[in-house]
Short mmCIF file of C-alpha atoms in Angstrom, two decimals:
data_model
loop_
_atom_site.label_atom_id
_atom_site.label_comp_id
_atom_site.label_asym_id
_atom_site.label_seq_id
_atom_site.Cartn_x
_atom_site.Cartn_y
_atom_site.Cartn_z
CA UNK A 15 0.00 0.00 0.00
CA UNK A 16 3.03 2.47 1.11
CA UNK A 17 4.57 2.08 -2.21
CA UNK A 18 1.35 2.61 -4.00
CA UNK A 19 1.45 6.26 -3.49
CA UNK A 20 3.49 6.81 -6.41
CA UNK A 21 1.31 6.03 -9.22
CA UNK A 22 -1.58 7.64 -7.54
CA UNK A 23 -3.26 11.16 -8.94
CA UNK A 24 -1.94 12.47 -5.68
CA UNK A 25 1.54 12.52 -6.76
CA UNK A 26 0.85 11.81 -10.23
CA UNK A 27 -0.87 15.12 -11.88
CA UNK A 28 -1.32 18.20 -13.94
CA UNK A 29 0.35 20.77 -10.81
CA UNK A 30 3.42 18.90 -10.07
CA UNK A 31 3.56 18.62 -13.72
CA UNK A 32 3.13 22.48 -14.09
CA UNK A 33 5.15 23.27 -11.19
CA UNK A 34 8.30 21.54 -12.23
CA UNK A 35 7.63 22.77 -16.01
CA UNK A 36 9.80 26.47 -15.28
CA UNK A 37 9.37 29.49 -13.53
CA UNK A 38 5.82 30.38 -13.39
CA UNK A 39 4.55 33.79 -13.14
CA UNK A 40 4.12 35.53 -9.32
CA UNK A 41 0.15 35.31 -9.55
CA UNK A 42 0.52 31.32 -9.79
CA UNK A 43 3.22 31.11 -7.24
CA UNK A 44 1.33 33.29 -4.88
CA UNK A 45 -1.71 30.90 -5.26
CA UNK A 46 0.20 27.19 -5.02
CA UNK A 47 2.41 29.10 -1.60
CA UNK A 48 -1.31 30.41 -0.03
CA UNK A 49 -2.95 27.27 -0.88
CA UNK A 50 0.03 25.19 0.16
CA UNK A 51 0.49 27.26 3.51
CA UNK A 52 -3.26 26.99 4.78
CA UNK A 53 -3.13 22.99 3.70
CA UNK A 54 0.24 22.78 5.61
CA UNK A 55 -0.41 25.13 8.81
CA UNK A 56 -2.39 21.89 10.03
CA UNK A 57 -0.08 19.05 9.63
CA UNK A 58 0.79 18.88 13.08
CA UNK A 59 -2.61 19.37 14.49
CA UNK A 60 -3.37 15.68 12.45
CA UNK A 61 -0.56 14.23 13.98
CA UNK A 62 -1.42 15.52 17.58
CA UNK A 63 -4.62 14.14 16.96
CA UNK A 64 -4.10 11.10 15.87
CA UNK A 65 -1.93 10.61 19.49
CA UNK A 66 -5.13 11.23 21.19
CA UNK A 67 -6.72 8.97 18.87
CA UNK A 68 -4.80 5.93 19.42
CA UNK A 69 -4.62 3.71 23.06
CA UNK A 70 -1.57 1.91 21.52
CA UNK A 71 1.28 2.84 23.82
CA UNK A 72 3.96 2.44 20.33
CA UNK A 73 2.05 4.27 18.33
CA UNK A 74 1.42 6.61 20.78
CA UNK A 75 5.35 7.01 21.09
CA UNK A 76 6.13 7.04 16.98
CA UNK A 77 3.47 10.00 16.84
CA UNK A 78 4.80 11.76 19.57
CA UNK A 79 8.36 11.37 18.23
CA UNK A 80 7.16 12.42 14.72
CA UNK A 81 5.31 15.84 16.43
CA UNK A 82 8.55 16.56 18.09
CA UNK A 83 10.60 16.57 14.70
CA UNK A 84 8.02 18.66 13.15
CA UNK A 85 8.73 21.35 15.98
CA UNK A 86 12.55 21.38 15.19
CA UNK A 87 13.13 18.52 17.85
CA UNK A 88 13.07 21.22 20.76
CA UNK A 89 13.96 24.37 18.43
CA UNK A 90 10.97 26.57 17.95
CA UNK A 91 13.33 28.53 15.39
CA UNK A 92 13.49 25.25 13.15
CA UNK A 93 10.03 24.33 13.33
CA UNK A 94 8.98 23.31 9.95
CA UNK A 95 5.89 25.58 9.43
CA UNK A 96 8.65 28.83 10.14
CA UNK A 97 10.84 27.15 7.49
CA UNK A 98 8.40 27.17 4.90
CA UNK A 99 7.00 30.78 6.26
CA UNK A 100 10.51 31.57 5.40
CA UNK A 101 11.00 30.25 1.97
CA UNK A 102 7.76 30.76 0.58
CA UNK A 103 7.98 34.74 1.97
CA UNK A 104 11.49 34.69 0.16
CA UNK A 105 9.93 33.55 -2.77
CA UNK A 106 6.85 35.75 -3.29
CA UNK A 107 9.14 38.71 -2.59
CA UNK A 108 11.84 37.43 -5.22
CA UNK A 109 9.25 37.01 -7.69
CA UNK A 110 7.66 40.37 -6.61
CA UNK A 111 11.00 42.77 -6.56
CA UNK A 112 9.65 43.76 -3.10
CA UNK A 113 9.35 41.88 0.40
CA UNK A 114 6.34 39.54 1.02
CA UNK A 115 4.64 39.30 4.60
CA UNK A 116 3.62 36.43 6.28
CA UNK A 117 0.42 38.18 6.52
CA UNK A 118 -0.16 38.51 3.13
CA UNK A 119 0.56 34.42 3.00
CA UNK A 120 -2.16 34.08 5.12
CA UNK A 121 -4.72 36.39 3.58
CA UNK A 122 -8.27 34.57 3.26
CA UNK A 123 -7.01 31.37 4.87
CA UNK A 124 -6.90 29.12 2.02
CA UNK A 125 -9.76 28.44 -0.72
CA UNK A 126 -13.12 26.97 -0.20
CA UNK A 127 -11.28 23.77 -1.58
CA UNK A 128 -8.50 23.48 0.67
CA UNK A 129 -10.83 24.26 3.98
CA UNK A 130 -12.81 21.56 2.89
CA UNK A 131 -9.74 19.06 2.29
CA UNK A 132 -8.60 20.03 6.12
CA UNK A 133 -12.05 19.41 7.08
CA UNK A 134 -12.33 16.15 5.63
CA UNK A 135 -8.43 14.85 6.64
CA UNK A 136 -9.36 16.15 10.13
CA UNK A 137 -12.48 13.29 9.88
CA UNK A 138 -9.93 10.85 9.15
CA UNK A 139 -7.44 11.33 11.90
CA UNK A 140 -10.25 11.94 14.58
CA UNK A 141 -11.82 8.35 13.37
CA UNK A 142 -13.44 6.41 15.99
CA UNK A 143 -11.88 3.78 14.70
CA UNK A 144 -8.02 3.51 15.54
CA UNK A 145 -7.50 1.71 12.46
CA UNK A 146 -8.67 4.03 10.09
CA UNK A 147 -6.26 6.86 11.71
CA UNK A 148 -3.10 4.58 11.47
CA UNK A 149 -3.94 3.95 7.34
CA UNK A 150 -4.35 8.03 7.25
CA UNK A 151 -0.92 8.04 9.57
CA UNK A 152 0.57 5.82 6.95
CA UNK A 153 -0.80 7.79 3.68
CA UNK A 154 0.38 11.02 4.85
CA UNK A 155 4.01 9.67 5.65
CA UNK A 156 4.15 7.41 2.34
CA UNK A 157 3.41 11.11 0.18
CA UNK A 158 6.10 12.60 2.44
CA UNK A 159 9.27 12.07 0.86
CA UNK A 160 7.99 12.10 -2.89
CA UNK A 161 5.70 15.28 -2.22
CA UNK A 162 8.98 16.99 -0.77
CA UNK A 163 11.05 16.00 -4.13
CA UNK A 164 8.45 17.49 -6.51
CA UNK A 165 8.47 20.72 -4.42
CA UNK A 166 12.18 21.13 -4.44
CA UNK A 167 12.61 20.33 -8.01
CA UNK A 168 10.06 23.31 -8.83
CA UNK A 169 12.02 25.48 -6.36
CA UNK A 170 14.89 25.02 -8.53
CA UNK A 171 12.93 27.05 -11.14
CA UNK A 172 13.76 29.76 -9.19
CA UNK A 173 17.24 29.61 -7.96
CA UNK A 174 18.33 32.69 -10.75
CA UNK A 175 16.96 34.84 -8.23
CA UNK A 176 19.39 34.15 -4.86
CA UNK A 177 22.85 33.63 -4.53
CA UNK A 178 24.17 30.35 -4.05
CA UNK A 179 24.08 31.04 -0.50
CA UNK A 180 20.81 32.03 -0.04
CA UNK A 181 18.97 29.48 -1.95
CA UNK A 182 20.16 26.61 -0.50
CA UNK A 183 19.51 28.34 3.46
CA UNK A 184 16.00 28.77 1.89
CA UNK A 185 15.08 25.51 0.58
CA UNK A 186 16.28 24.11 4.86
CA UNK A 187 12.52 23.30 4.61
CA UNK A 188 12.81 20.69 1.56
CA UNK A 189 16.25 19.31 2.84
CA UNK A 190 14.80 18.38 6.15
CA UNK A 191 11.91 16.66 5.02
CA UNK A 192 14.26 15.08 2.25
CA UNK A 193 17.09 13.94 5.00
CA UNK A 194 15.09 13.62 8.17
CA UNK A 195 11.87 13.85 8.45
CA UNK A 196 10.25 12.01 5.30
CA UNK A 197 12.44 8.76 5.70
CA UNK A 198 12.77 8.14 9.42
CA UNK A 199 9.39 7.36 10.45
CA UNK A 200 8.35 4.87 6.95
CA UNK A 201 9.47 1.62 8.66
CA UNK A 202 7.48 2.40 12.06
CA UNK A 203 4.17 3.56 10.47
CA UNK A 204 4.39 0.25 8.02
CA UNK A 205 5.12 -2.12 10.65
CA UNK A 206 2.15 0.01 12.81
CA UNK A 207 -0.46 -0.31 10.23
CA UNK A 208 0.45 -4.48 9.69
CA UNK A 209 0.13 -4.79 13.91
CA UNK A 210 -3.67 -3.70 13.59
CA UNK A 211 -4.45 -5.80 10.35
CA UNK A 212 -5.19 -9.28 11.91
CA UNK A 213 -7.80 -9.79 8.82
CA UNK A 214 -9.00 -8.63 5.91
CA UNK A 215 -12.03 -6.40 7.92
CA UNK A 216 -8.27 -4.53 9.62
CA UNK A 217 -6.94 -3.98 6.74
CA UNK A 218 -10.10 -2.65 4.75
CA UNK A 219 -10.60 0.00 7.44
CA UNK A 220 -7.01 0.59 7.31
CA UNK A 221 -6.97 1.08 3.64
CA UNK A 222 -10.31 3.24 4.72
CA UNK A 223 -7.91 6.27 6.03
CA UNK A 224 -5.25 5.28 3.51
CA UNK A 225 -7.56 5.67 0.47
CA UNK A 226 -9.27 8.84 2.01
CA UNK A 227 -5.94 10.76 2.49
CA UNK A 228 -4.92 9.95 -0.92
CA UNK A 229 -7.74 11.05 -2.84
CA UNK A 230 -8.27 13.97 -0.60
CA UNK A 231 -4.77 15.06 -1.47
CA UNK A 232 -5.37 14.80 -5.17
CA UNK A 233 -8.28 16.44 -5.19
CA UNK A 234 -6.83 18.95 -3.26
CA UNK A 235 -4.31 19.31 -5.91
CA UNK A 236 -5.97 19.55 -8.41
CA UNK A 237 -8.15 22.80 -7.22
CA UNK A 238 -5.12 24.55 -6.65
CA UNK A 239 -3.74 23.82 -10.30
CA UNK A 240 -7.41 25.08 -11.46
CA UNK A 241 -7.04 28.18 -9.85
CA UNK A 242 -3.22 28.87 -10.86
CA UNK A 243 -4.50 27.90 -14.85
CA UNK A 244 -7.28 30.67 -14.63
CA UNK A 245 -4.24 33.55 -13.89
CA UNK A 246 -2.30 32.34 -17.02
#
């Protein structure tokens, strides 16, 4: 199921496709980094849910262990949400020949779309069923690592615009997930997900969260490359 993910619309599609095509013009950039932002700002509220979701003592622990690499393993200044406040901020003003606030970013809180995608991944990790949150667990960490690839390739669109320097202090959000965060917990959330499949009624509620996650996410994606298409 893990390795599934990649031939799935939710990596497979028309944005990554469009992202990773060249540098795009600051309207579309400002709507993927707005849209990306308000989809992001909530990744660790799932996974702090899904703790409180759970009365498995080791998954309890992999969550919590997760959560704290998500806030910069004790560092609030290398949290992951203030990375990518930083290098989406860097961007828009780049692109803009001005700065970019993280207000702005956060004007309107997202599209009607992307609410409704939170809404709906928020069902899925607050499941009754414990089951049904470890396949969402396991969706959301399987999209990790190739989600994180696909972004950094379309930052590289853009490195013209910083020095060498600067660009690669940026993108700390992508190498972290790359080198950290989207490998280490794979193995844990596998073997999780196979603990609570003892037959095929497990693993269908299992596949349940994993299914919903993934076609969320597409769906999700492809709304925001609808929107960026209409500014072209």
């Amino acid at each position: 199921m893990a390795g599934s993910v990649r031939r799935h619309p939710a990596l497979e599609n028309e944005f990554y496709r469009h992202w990773m095509s060249g540098p795009l013009p600051f309207r579309q950039v400002e709507v993927f980094a707005r849209e990306f932002y308000a989809r992001t700002i909530d990744t660790t509220v799932m996974i702090a849910l899904s703790v409180l979701h759970t009365d498995d003592l080791a998954a309890r622990a992999a969550r919590v262990k997760h959560l704290y690499t998500e806030y910069g393993n004790g560092d609030p200044d290398k949290a992951h949400l203030l990375l990518l406040e930083r290098m989406l901020t860097g961007l828009l003003g780049r692109l803009r020949g001005g700065g970019y606030s993280v207000q702005e970013l956060r004007a309107g809180g997202g599209r009607p779309e992307t609410r409704a995608f939170g809404d709906a991944r928020r069902a899925l990790f607050t499941d009754a069923d414990p089951r049904v949150v470890q396949g969402a667990l396991l969706a959301q960490d399987a999209l990790a690592h190739s989600t994180t690839i696909r972004m950094y390739e379309g930052m590289r669109n853009y490195k013209h615009l910083y020095d060498e320097e600067e660009f690669h202090a940026s993108c700390e959000y992508f190498y972290v997930h790359i080198c950290e965060a989207a490998k280490s917990d794979r193995e844990e959330l596998v073997a999780a997900a196979a603990d609570v499949c003892r037959d095929e009624v497990d693993l269908a509620q299992v596949r349940r969260g994993f299914d919903g996650v993934l076609d969320l996410t597409a769906a999700y994606w492809a709304a925001v490359h609808r929107a960026m298409r209409t500014l072209t």
